[in-house]
RNA sequence: GCGGGUGUAGCUCAAUGGUAGAGCAAUAGCCUUCCAAGCUAAAGACGAGGGUUCGAUUCCCUUCACCCGCUCCA
């Protein structure tokens, strides 16, 4: 694989994030905890601003009377905040329980890991020796693979292959082990040279498990921390429709924590085990769903650009047909070229998925699978549903078209922590600023969009005397009710500018000698370094205007 | 989870089997009239736990975290 884009740049960003109090490792004083991260004073402000932007732009500020550019029709938006722990059946019907719950088996020799239920094998014998040959191949390739493996293990020439005896048929390894017809010590792993290198199967659960009740102890009390916020919206679909007067098409938005036991948390906060999602489930008429899918894909793409992400580092990627989830008829990812990735590689910020009626139907009928192109309830060996649905009718009667249907769903699902990381990486710049002697001096600056910046403005007396601090404090108190701002009188003004640049503060207002004479101040722009002179009393109004 | 590498102050780096030193940053004070100036003061570290040793930051083991690769990954 190629070298990461710019690992040293990433290192500097991580270092800045820690040094200035954006992001700390969780439980650091105890040595840290893999895959968990805390937001410090500046970080929490940045993240809150980001979430607030999302909520304002998608939900609170949405005009349901107008048809937004690119939208097929006017629509409504509303919100929800549901619990992290839900009825366990929700995760069985959503598919997460089966999908996220695997038995894995490791090979001590090849260091490879296999899904236990993907392994098959059969007994092979040759001149008195016998071994249970295991393959990870499936379909037509499985049987020839076991022959090749056995041939190599026994050291049989190609023309003597017929001498290898195969007393049993190919069968799932799990079944053979359970039946006691083979012990793991007798198995030859798919990539091993010697038998007995496969470990006992171990349970791999990507969902965090917990127990309900203080005295909990048995399996019936088992519950899960949600691996996505979406299911809480689906199970509340009927509640919202019945109580809020919304009519299709409409969206329900939610921001909240989700949890996944990632096997390999990596790349700073990019893959965390506890993370925050910003999700919309948008419900529409099946016939209109493709148009709504395109609308949301383009709308969400534009949102990142409007908040300042560099277009050249952002990518909108439509999934190929074979890449789609079992339920999806269309998915696009919005991806960012993070510095820790190899050139040409992108990391997912948000997925916009056309989920059809999979989710609502699953919570009605039970867990669905795709069979011959149609979604049907998955059944167990006994012919009954593998996971039973709620049995509640989640269909919708459309008063306008006079038809009843299960709405289709478009799901723009964004990672709040990933977005924060992308905006942080994108904002990070090193440039040169002339020092007091006019010589260039390097500076670190976060070019965050003013809406995202943790601190919007710093109020600085040029020097700490002659009444300047008093005037600056006066202005600070006028501004504070309107936006996050800081007062700083310590050290030289250049140092204070530099400190604010590093935190991403877009504006610095400086009170100088002239302020005392004519009641004007200077307003310094973070990116251009341009200073403009304006009346003291115009500052609050001007900065408020620039923020919107 | 496996293999390899790395852990000394907020950051960047030293030294050492005998109680760890510097620069920058940060804090307090002085000074300072527009982009990290200067002076003074005080503060701050051997990732954690065991073991060997009279004595361990240094040697050994374990563990935790980070980086690279594998595996995995809506």
Coordinates of C-alpha atoms (C1' of nucleotides) in Angstrom, one line a residue:
Chain A
X1 CA 0.0 0.0 0.0
X2 CA 1.0 3.6 -0.6
X3 CA 2.3 5.7 2.2
X4 CA -0.3 7.8 3.9
X5 CA -1.0 11.2 2.3
X6 CA 0.7 13.2 4.9
X7 CA 1.3 11.4 8.1
X8 CA 3.4 14.2 9.5
X9 CA 0.6 16.7 8.8
X10 CA -1.8 14.4 10.6
X11 CA 0.6 14.1 13.6
X12 CA 0.7 17.9 13.8
X13 CA -3.1 18.0 13.8
X14 CA -3.4 15.4 16.5
X15 CA -0.8 17.3 18.5
X16 CA -2.6 20.6 18.1
X17 CA -5.9 18.9 19.0
X18 CA -4.4 17.8 22.3
X19 CA -2.3 20.9 23.0
X20 CA -5.1 23.3 22.6
X21 CA -7.8 21.2 24.2
X22 CA -9.8 20.0 21.2
X23 CA -9.5 16.3 21.7
X24 CA -8.0 14.1 24.4
X25 CA -7.8 10.4 24.7
X26 CA -10.4 9.0 27.0
X27 CA -9.2 8.1 30.5
X28 CA -5.7 9.3 29.7
X29 CA -4.4 9.4 33.2
X30 CA -5.0 5.6 33.4
X31 CA -3.1 5.0 30.2
X32 CA -6.0 5.6 27.8
X33 CA -8.7 3.4 26.3
X34 CA -8.4 2.3 22.8
X35 CA -11.1 3.7 20.5
X36 CA -12.6 6.2 23.0
X37 CA -12.0 10.0 22.8
X38 CA -13.0 13.0 24.8
X39 CA -13.6 16.6 23.6
X40 CA -11.9 19.3 25.6
X41 CA -13.0 22.9 26.0
X42 CA -12.4 24.0 22.4
X43 CA -13.4 20.6 21.0
X44 CA -16.8 20.6 22.7
X45 CA -17.5 24.0 21.3
X46 CA -16.5 23.0 17.8
X47 CA -18.6 19.8 17.9
X48 CA -21.6 21.6 19.4
X49 CA -21.4 24.2 16.7
X50 CA -21.2 21.5 14.0
X51 CA -24.3 19.7 15.4
X52 CA -26.1 23.0 15.8
X53 CA -25.4 23.8 12.2
X54 CA -26.7 20.5 11.1
X55 CA -29.9 20.8 13.2
X56 CA -30.5 24.4 12.1
X57 CA -29.8 23.7 8.4
X58 CA -31.7 20.4 8.2
X59 CA -34.5 20.7 10.8
X60 CA -35.1 23.8 12.8
X61 CA -34.5 26.3 9.9
X62 CA -36.3 24.2 7.3
X63 CA -39.1 26.0 5.5
X64 CA -41.8 23.4 4.9
X65 CA -43.9 25.8 2.8
X66 CA -41.3 26.2 0.1
X67 CA -39.8 23.8 -2.4
X68 CA -36.0 23.8 -1.8
X69 CA -33.8 23.9 -4.9
X70 CA -33.6 20.4 -6.3
X71 CA -36.4 19.0 -4.2
X72 CA -39.3 17.2 -5.8
X73 CA -41.8 18.9 -3.5
X74 CA -42.2 20.8 -0.2
X75 CA -41.6 18.6 2.8
X76 CA -41.6 18.7 6.5
X77 CA -38.8 18.0 9.0
X78 CA -39.1 17.1 12.6
X79 CA -36.9 15.6 15.3
X80 CA -36.6 12.8 17.9
X81 CA -34.4 11.8 20.8
X82 CA -34.7 8.2 21.7
X83 CA -32.9 5.9 24.1
X84 CA -29.6 4.2 23.5
X85 CA -30.9 1.0 24.9
X86 CA -33.9 -0.4 23.0
X87 CA -35.9 -3.6 23.0
X88 CA -33.5 -6.4 21.9
X89 CA -36.0 -7.5 19.3
X90 CA -35.4 -4.2 17.4
X91 CA -31.8 -5.3 16.7
X92 CA -32.9 -8.8 15.7
X93 CA -35.3 -7.4 13.1
X94 CA -33.0 -4.7 11.9
X95 CA -30.5 -7.4 11.1
X96 CA -27.7 -6.0 13.4
X97 CA -27.9 -9.0 15.7
X98 CA -27.1 -11.5 13.0
X99 CA -24.8 -9.2 11.1
X100 CA -22.8 -8.0 14.0
X101 CA -22.7 -11.3 15.8
X102 CA -20.2 -13.7 14.6
X103 CA -18.1 -16.6 15.8
X104 CA -14.6 -16.2 14.6
X105 CA -11.8 -18.7 14.5
X106 CA -8.1 -17.9 14.3
X107 CA -5.2 -19.8 12.8
X108 CA -2.1 -19.7 15.0
X109 CA 0.1 -20.5 12.1
X110 CA -1.1 -18.3 9.3
X111 CA -2.4 -15.6 11.6
X112 CA -5.5 -15.5 9.6
X113 CA -9.0 -15.1 11.0
X114 CA -12.1 -16.8 9.6
X115 CA -15.8 -16.6 10.2
X116 CA -16.6 -20.0 11.8
X117 CA -19.8 -20.3 9.8
X118 CA -17.9 -19.8 6.5
X119 CA -15.6 -22.8 7.1
X120 CA -16.3 -26.2 5.6
X121 CA -14.3 -29.4 5.6
X122 CA -14.1 -33.2 5.1
X123 CA -12.0 -36.1 6.2
X124 CA -9.1 -37.1 3.9
X125 CA -7.0 -40.3 4.2
X126 CA -3.8 -41.4 2.5
X127 CA -1.7 -44.4 3.4
X128 CA -2.9 -44.7 6.9
X129 CA -2.8 -41.0 7.7
X130 CA -5.9 -38.9 8.1
X131 CA -6.7 -35.3 8.5
X132 CA -9.8 -33.1 8.4
X133 CA -9.2 -30.7 5.6
X134 CA -10.8 -27.3 6.1
X135 CA -11.5 -24.7 3.4
X136 CA -12.7 -21.1 3.5
X137 CA -13.8 -21.3 -0.1
X138 CA -17.4 -21.5 -1.0
X139 CA -19.5 -22.8 -3.8
X140 CA -17.8 -24.7 -6.6
X141 CA -14.4 -23.8 -5.4
X142 CA -14.7 -25.5 -2.1
X143 CA -14.3 -29.1 -3.1
X144 CA -11.3 -28.7 -5.4
X145 CA -9.6 -26.6 -2.7
X146 CA -9.8 -29.4 -0.2
X147 CA -8.2 -31.7 -2.8
X148 CA -5.4 -29.3 -3.4
X149 CA -4.9 -28.9 0.3
X150 CA -4.9 -32.6 1.0
X151 CA -2.5 -33.3 -1.9
X152 CA 0.0 -30.8 -0.6
X153 CA -0.4 -31.9 3.0
X154 CA 0.2 -35.6 2.2
X155 CA 2.9 -34.8 -0.4
X156 CA 1.0 -36.7 -3.1
X157 CA 2.0 -36.3 -6.8
X158 CA -0.7 -35.0 -9.1
X159 CA -1.0 -38.4 -10.9
X160 CA -1.7 -40.2 -7.6
X161 CA -4.5 -37.9 -6.5
X162 CA -7.0 -40.7 -6.8
X163 CA -5.3 -42.5 -4.0
X164 CA -6.5 -40.0 -1.5
X165 CA -9.6 -41.3 0.2
X166 CA -12.6 -39.1 1.1
X167 CA -14.7 -41.0 3.6
X168 CA -17.1 -38.1 4.3
X169 CA -18.8 -35.4 2.4
X170 CA -18.0 -31.7 2.6
X171 CA -19.8 -30.3 5.6
X172 CA -19.9 -27.1 7.7
X173 CA -17.1 -27.2 10.2
X174 CA -19.4 -25.9 12.9
X175 CA -21.7 -28.8 12.4
X176 CA -19.0 -31.4 12.4
X177 CA -17.5 -30.0 15.6
X178 CA -20.9 -29.9 17.2
X179 CA -21.6 -33.5 16.2
X180 CA -18.3 -34.6 17.7
X181 CA -17.1 -36.2 14.4
X182 CA -14.0 -34.0 14.4
X183 CA -11.9 -32.2 17.0
X184 CA -10.2 -28.9 16.2
X185 CA -6.9 -30.6 16.9
X186 CA -7.4 -32.8 13.9
X187 CA -8.2 -30.0 11.4
X188 CA -5.9 -28.7 8.8
X189 CA -6.6 -24.9 8.5
X190 CA -7.2 -23.3 5.1
X191 CA -3.8 -21.7 5.1
X192 CA -1.9 -23.9 7.6
X193 CA 0.8 -26.5 6.9
X194 CA 0.2 -28.5 10.0
X195 CA -3.0 -29.7 11.6
X196 CA -4.3 -28.3 14.9
X197 CA -3.5 -24.7 14.4
X198 CA -7.1 -23.5 14.5
X199 CA -8.2 -21.9 17.8
X200 CA -11.5 -22.5 19.6
X201 CA -14.2 -20.4 18.0
X202 CA -14.7 -17.1 19.8
X203 CA -17.7 -14.9 20.0
X204 CA -17.3 -11.7 18.2
X205 CA -20.0 -9.2 19.0
X206 CA -19.8 -5.8 17.3
X207 CA -22.7 -4.6 19.5
X208 CA -21.9 -3.7 23.1
X209 CA -23.9 -5.9 25.4
X210 CA -25.4 -5.0 28.7
X211 CA -27.9 -6.3 31.2
X212 CA -31.1 -4.7 32.2
X213 CA -31.9 -4.8 35.9
X214 CA -29.6 -4.7 38.9
X215 CA -30.0 -8.4 39.6
X216 CA -29.7 -9.4 35.9
X217 CA -28.0 -12.6 35.2
X218 CA -29.6 -14.6 32.5
X219 CA -29.9 -14.3 28.8
X220 CA -33.4 -12.9 28.9
X221 CA -32.0 -9.7 30.4
X222 CA -29.5 -9.2 27.7
X223 CA -29.7 -5.9 25.9
X224 CA -27.5 -3.8 23.5
X225 CA -26.2 -0.3 23.2
X226 CA -27.4 0.9 19.8
X227 CA -25.0 0.6 16.9
X228 CA -26.9 3.3 15.1
X229 CA -29.6 5.8 15.9
X230 CA -31.7 5.0 12.9
X231 CA -33.7 2.1 14.5
X232 CA -35.1 4.4 17.2
X233 CA -36.6 6.5 14.4
X234 CA -38.2 3.6 12.7
X235 CA -39.8 2.1 15.8
X236 CA -41.2 5.6 16.5
X237 CA -42.4 6.2 13.0
X238 CA -46.1 5.4 13.9
X239 CA -45.8 7.6 17.1
X240 CA -44.6 10.5 15.1
X241 CA -47.2 10.2 12.4
X242 CA -50.0 9.7 14.9
X243 CA -49.1 12.7 17.1
X244 CA -47.4 15.4 15.1
X245 CA -49.6 16.1 12.0
X246 CA -46.6 15.5 9.7
X247 CA -47.6 14.0 6.3
X248 CA -45.4 12.2 3.8
X249 CA -43.0 13.3 2.5
X250 CA -41.3 14.2 5.8
X251 CA -38.1 13.5 7.7
X252 CA -37.3 12.7 11.3
X253 CA -33.9 13.8 12.5
X254 CA -31.8 12.6 15.4
X255 CA -28.4 13.3 16.9
X256 CA -27.0 10.9 19.4
X257 CA -24.4 8.5 20.5
X258 CA -23.9 5.0 19.0
X259 CA -21.6 2.2 19.9
X260 CA -19.7 -0.4 18.0
X261 CA -17.1 -2.8 19.2
X262 CA -14.8 -2.1 16.3
X263 CA -12.1 -4.8 15.9
X264 CA -9.5 -2.2 15.0
X265 CA -10.1 1.3 16.2
X266 CA -7.6 3.4 14.3
X267 CA -6.7 6.8 12.9
X268 CA -7.4 9.1 15.8
X269 CA -11.2 9.6 16.2
X270 CA -12.1 8.3 12.7
X271 CA -13.0 4.8 13.9
X272 CA -14.2 5.1 17.5
X273 CA -16.1 2.6 19.5
X274 CA -18.3 5.3 21.0
X275 CA -19.3 7.9 18.4
X276 CA -22.1 10.4 17.6
X277 CA -24.3 10.2 14.6
X278 CA -26.5 12.8 12.9
X279 CA -29.2 10.9 11.1
X280 CA -32.3 11.7 9.1
X281 CA -34.9 9.1 8.1
X282 CA -36.8 10.6 5.3
X283 CA -40.2 9.0 4.5
X284 CA -41.7 9.3 1.0
X285 CA -44.0 7.7 -1.5
X286 CA -42.3 4.7 -3.1
X287 CA -42.8 6.1 -6.6
X288 CA -41.0 9.3 -5.7
X289 CA -38.1 7.7 -3.7
X290 CA -35.5 7.9 -6.5
X291 CA -36.0 11.6 -6.9
X292 CA -35.8 12.2 -3.1
X293 CA -32.6 10.1 -3.0
X294 CA -31.0 12.3 -5.5
X295 CA -32.2 15.4 -3.7
X296 CA -30.7 14.3 -0.3
X297 CA -27.5 13.2 -1.8
X298 CA -26.9 16.5 -3.5
X299 CA -28.2 18.5 -0.5
X300 CA -25.9 16.8 1.9
X301 CA -22.9 17.1 -0.4
X302 CA -23.5 20.9 -0.7
X303 CA -23.8 21.2 3.1
X304 CA -20.1 20.2 3.6
X305 CA -19.0 22.5 0.9
X306 CA -21.0 25.4 2.3
X307 CA -19.3 24.9 5.7
X308 CA -16.0 25.3 4.0
X309 CA -14.6 21.8 3.3
X310 CA -12.2 22.0 0.3
X311 CA -14.0 20.7 -2.7
X312 CA -10.9 18.9 -4.0
X313 CA -10.6 16.8 -0.9
X314 CA -14.3 15.8 -0.9
X315 CA -15.7 13.1 -3.0
X316 CA -19.2 11.9 -3.7
X317 CA -19.1 8.2 -4.5
X318 CA -22.1 6.2 -5.7
X319 CA -21.9 2.6 -4.6
X320 CA -21.7 -0.1 -7.3
X321 CA -24.6 -2.5 -7.4
X322 CA -22.6 -5.4 -5.9
X323 CA -21.5 -3.1 -3.0
X324 CA -25.0 -2.3 -1.9
X325 CA -26.3 -3.6 1.4
X326 CA -28.8 -6.4 1.2
X327 CA -31.7 -3.9 1.6
X328 CA -30.4 -0.9 -0.4
X329 CA -31.4 0.0 -3.9
X330 CA -28.9 2.9 -4.0
X331 CA -26.2 4.4 -1.8
X332 CA -23.8 7.2 -2.1
X333 CA -20.9 8.1 0.3
X334 CA -19.6 11.5 1.0
X335 CA -15.9 11.0 1.6
X336 CA -13.0 13.1 2.6
X337 CA -9.3 12.7 1.8
X338 CA -8.0 12.5 5.3
X339 CA -4.3 13.1 5.7
X340 CA -3.8 9.7 7.3
X341 CA -5.0 7.9 4.2
X342 CA -3.0 6.9 1.2
X343 CA -3.1 9.3 -1.8
X344 CA -6.3 8.6 -3.7
X345 CA -8.0 7.1 -0.7
X346 CA -11.0 8.6 1.0
X347 CA -12.7 8.1 4.3
X348 CA -16.5 8.1 4.8
X349 CA -18.1 11.1 6.4
X350 CA -21.7 10.3 5.5
X351 CA -23.7 7.7 3.7
X352 CA -26.9 8.5 1.9
X353 CA -28.9 5.3 1.4
X354 CA -32.1 4.5 -0.4
X355 CA -33.4 1.8 2.0
X356 CA -36.7 1.2 0.3
X357 CA -39.3 -0.2 2.7
X358 CA -36.8 -2.6 4.3
X359 CA -36.8 -1.0 7.8
X360 CA -40.5 -0.4 8.4
X361 CA -41.4 -3.8 7.0
X362 CA -38.8 -5.5 9.1
X363 CA -40.3 -4.0 12.2
X364 CA -43.7 -5.1 11.0
X365 CA -43.1 -8.6 9.7
X366 CA -39.7 -9.7 11.1
X367 CA -36.2 -9.8 9.8
X368 CA -36.1 -9.7 6.0
X369 CA -33.8 -11.2 3.5
X370 CA -33.5 -10.7 -0.2
X371 CA -34.6 -13.8 -2.2
X372 CA -34.9 -13.8 -5.9
X373 CA -34.9 -10.1 -5.9
X374 CA -37.7 -9.7 -3.4
X375 CA -37.6 -9.0 0.4
X376 CA -39.1 -11.9 2.3
X377 CA -39.2 -12.8 6.0
X378 CA -36.2 -14.9 6.8
X379 CA -37.3 -18.3 8.2
X380 CA -35.5 -20.7 10.5
X381 CA -35.2 -24.5 10.1
X382 CA -38.7 -24.9 11.6
X383 CA -40.2 -22.7 8.9
X384 CA -41.1 -20.0 11.4
X385 CA -39.7 -16.4 11.1
X386 CA -36.1 -16.3 12.3
X387 CA -36.8 -13.1 14.2
X388 CA -40.5 -12.0 14.7
X389 CA -41.5 -8.5 13.9
X390 CA -43.8 -6.3 16.1
X391 CA -46.9 -7.2 14.2
X392 CA -47.9 -3.5 14.2
X393 CA -49.1 -1.9 11.0
X394 CA -46.6 0.7 10.0
X395 CA -48.1 1.5 6.6
X396 CA -49.3 5.0 5.8
X397 CA -52.5 6.3 4.3
X398 CA -51.9 9.1 1.9
X399 CA -54.8 11.5 2.0
X400 CA -53.7 13.2 -1.2
X401 CA -53.3 10.2 -3.5
X402 CA -55.9 8.1 -1.6
X403 CA -53.5 5.2 -1.4
X404 CA -52.1 3.1 1.4
X405 CA -48.4 2.1 1.3
X406 CA -45.3 1.4 3.4
X407 CA -43.2 4.5 2.9
X408 CA -39.8 4.2 1.3
X409 CA -36.9 5.7 3.3
X410 CA -33.9 7.8 2.3
X411 CA -31.3 7.9 5.0
X412 CA -28.6 10.6 5.2
X413 CA -26.5 9.2 8.0
X414 CA -23.5 11.4 9.1
X415 CA -20.8 10.8 11.6
X416 CA -20.5 13.9 13.8
X417 CA -17.0 12.9 15.1
X418 CA -15.8 12.2 11.6
X419 CA -17.1 15.6 10.4
X420 CA -15.4 17.3 13.2
X421 CA -12.2 15.5 12.3
X422 CA -12.6 16.4 8.6
X423 CA -13.2 20.1 9.4
X424 CA -10.3 20.1 11.7
X425 CA -7.9 18.5 9.2
X426 CA -9.2 20.8 6.4
X427 CA -8.8 23.9 8.5
X428 CA -5.3 23.2 9.5
X429 CA -2.8 25.4 7.7
X430 CA 0.7 26.6 8.2
X431 CA 1.6 29.9 6.6
X432 CA 3.9 32.8 7.2
X433 CA 3.2 36.1 8.8
X434 CA 5.6 39.0 9.0
X435 CA 6.9 39.6 12.5
X436 CA 7.6 42.9 14.1
X437 CA 10.7 43.4 12.1
X438 CA 8.9 42.4 8.9
X439 CA 10.6 39.0 8.6
X440 CA 8.3 36.1 7.8
X441 CA 7.6 33.9 10.7
X442 CA 5.6 30.6 10.4
X443 CA 2.3 30.4 12.0
X444 CA -0.3 27.7 12.6
X445 CA -3.9 28.7 11.8
X446 CA -7.2 26.9 11.8
X447 CA -9.3 28.3 9.0
X448 CA -12.6 27.1 10.4
X449 CA -15.8 28.5 9.1
X450 CA -17.0 31.2 11.5
X451 CA -20.1 29.2 12.2
X452 CA -17.9 26.3 13.4
X453 CA -15.2 28.3 15.2
X454 CA -15.2 27.6 19.0
X455 CA -14.5 31.3 19.6
X456 CA -15.9 33.8 17.2
X457 CA -14.0 36.9 18.4
X458 CA -11.2 37.9 20.8
X459 CA -11.3 41.4 22.4
X460 CA -7.8 42.7 23.0
X461 CA -6.5 45.9 24.5
X462 CA -3.3 46.7 22.6
X463 CA -1.5 47.3 25.9
X464 CA -2.6 46.8 29.5
X465 CA -2.8 50.5 30.5
X466 CA -4.2 53.9 29.6
X467 CA -7.8 52.8 30.0
X468 CA -7.6 50.3 27.1
X469 CA -8.5 47.2 29.3
X470 CA -11.5 49.0 30.6
X471 CA -12.9 49.8 27.2
X472 CA -12.0 46.3 25.9
X473 CA -13.9 44.7 28.9
X474 CA -16.9 46.9 28.1
X475 CA -16.9 45.7 24.5
X476 CA -16.4 42.1 25.7
X477 CA -19.5 42.3 27.9
X478 CA -21.5 43.8 25.0
X479 CA -20.5 41.0 22.7
X480 CA -20.7 38.0 25.0
X481 CA -24.5 37.6 25.0
X482 CA -24.4 37.3 21.3
X483 CA -21.5 35.0 20.6
X484 CA -18.6 33.1 22.1
X485 CA -15.8 35.6 22.6
X486 CA -12.7 35.9 24.8
X487 CA -11.0 38.8 26.5
X488 CA -7.2 38.6 26.6
X489 CA -4.7 41.2 27.9
X490 CA -1.7 39.0 28.5
X491 CA 1.6 39.5 26.7
X492 CA 2.2 41.2 23.4
X493 CA -0.6 41.6 20.9
X494 CA 1.2 39.5 18.3
X495 CA 1.3 36.6 20.7
X496 CA -2.4 36.9 21.4
X497 CA -3.2 37.0 17.7
X498 CA -1.2 33.8 17.2
X499 CA -3.0 32.1 20.0
X500 CA -6.3 32.9 18.5
X501 CA -5.2 31.8 15.0
X502 CA -4.3 28.4 16.4
X503 CA -7.8 28.1 18.0
X504 CA -9.5 29.1 14.7
X505 CA -10.9 32.4 16.0
X506 CA -12.0 34.3 12.9
X507 CA -11.8 37.9 14.3
X508 CA -9.8 39.9 16.7
X509 CA -11.0 43.3 17.9
X510 CA -8.2 45.5 19.2
X511 CA -8.6 48.6 21.4
X512 CA -5.7 51.0 20.9
X513 CA -4.7 54.5 21.6
X514 CA -6.9 55.8 18.9
X515 CA -9.9 54.2 20.4
X516 CA -9.6 56.5 23.4
X517 CA -9.4 59.5 21.1
X518 CA -12.1 58.8 18.5
X519 CA -13.9 55.6 19.7
X520 CA -12.8 53.4 16.8
X521 CA -11.3 49.9 17.0
X522 CA -9.4 47.7 14.6
X523 CA -11.0 44.4 13.4
X524 CA -8.4 41.8 12.3
X525 CA -9.3 39.0 9.9
X526 CA -7.7 35.7 10.7
X527 CA -7.2 34.6 7.2
X528 CA -6.3 37.8 5.3
X529 CA -4.6 39.5 8.3
X530 CA -6.3 42.7 7.1
X531 CA -7.2 45.2 9.7
X532 CA -10.1 47.5 9.2
X533 CA -11.0 50.4 11.4
X534 CA -14.6 50.8 12.5
X535 CA -16.6 52.5 15.2
X536 CA -16.5 50.9 18.7
X537 CA -20.3 50.8 18.7
X538 CA -20.6 49.1 15.4
X539 CA -18.6 46.0 16.4
X540 CA -21.5 43.9 17.9
X541 CA -23.8 44.5 14.9
X542 CA -21.1 43.9 12.3
X543 CA -19.9 40.6 13.9
X544 CA -23.5 39.4 14.3
X545 CA -24.1 40.1 10.6
X546 CA -21.0 38.3 9.5
X547 CA -21.9 35.2 11.5
X548 CA -25.1 34.7 9.6
Chain B
rG1 C1' -6.5 -10.8 17.8
rC2 C1' -1.4 -11.6 15.3
rG3 C1' 3.6 -9.6 13.7
rG4 C1' 7.0 -5.4 13.8
rG5 C1' 8.2 -0.5 15.9
rU6 C1' 7.6 3.4 19.8
rG7 C1' 6.6 5.3 25.0
rU8 C1' 11.3 10.9 29.4
rA9 C1' 7.5 18.0 31.2
rG10 C1' 1.8 20.5 27.2
rC11 C1' 5.4 20.2 22.7
rU12 C1' 10.5 19.1 20.6
rC13 C1' 14.7 16.7 22.2
rA14 C1' 19.0 15.2 25.9
rA15 C1' 21.5 12.2 29.7
rU16 C1' 22.1 8.1 33.2
rG17 C1' 22.4 0.9 36.9
rG18 C1' 23.4 5.8 42.0
rU19 C1' 17.4 10.9 43.1
rA20 C1' 16.8 13.3 35.1
rG21 C1' 18.7 18.6 31.8
rA22 C1' 17.5 22.2 28.0
rG23 C1' 14.6 25.1 24.3
rC24 C1' 9.6 26.5 23.2
rA25 C1' 4.7 26.7 25.4
rA26 C1' 1.9 27.6 29.8
rU27 C1' 1.4 30.5 35.0
rA28 C1' 2.5 35.1 38.1
rG29 C1' 4.9 39.9 38.0
rC30 C1' 7.6 43.9 35.4
rC31 C1' 8.0 46.0 30.6
rU32 C1' 5.6 46.6 26.0
rU33 C1' 1.3 51.3 21.2
rC34 C1' -0.5 46.0 16.0
rC35 C1' 1.4 40.1 14.5
rA36 C1' 4.8 34.5 19.3
rA37 C1' 10.4 40.8 21.6
rG38 C1' 12.8 41.3 26.6
rC39 C1' 13.6 40.7 32.2
rU40 C1' 12.2 38.2 36.9
rA41 C1' 9.9 34.3 39.6
rA42 C1' 7.6 29.8 40.5
rA43 C1' 5.8 25.3 38.5
rG44 C1' 6.1 20.9 35.5
rA45 C1' 8.3 14.2 33.2
rC46 C1' 10.9 8.7 33.0
rG47 C1' 2.9 5.2 30.4
rA48 C1' 1.4 1.3 34.3
rG49 C1' 2.5 -3.1 37.3
rG50 C1' 5.8 -6.8 38.8
rG51 C1' 10.9 -9.0 38.9
rU52 C1' 16.5 -8.9 39.2
rU53 C1' 19.6 -5.5 42.3
rC54 C1' 22.1 -2.4 48.1
rG55 C1' 19.8 0.8 44.4
rA56 C1' 16.0 0.4 38.0
rU57 C1' 14.0 5.8 33.9
rU58 C1' 18.1 2.4 32.3
rC59 C1' 18.2 -4.9 32.5
rC60 C1' 14.0 -8.8 32.3
rC61 C1' 8.6 -10.1 32.3
rU62 C1' 3.6 -8.5 32.0
rU63 C1' 0.2 -4.8 30.7
rC64 C1' -1.8 -0.3 28.5
rA65 C1' -1.5 3.3 24.7
rC66 C1' 0.2 5.0 19.9
rC67 C1' 2.3 4.0 14.8
rC68 C1' 3.0 0.4 10.5
rG69 C1' 1.3 -4.2 8.3
rC70 C1' -2.3 -8.4 8.5
rU71 C1' -7.4 -9.4 9.8
rC72 C1' -11.9 -6.7 10.2
rC73 C1' -14.9 -2.7 8.8
rA74 C1' -23.3 0.3 7.7

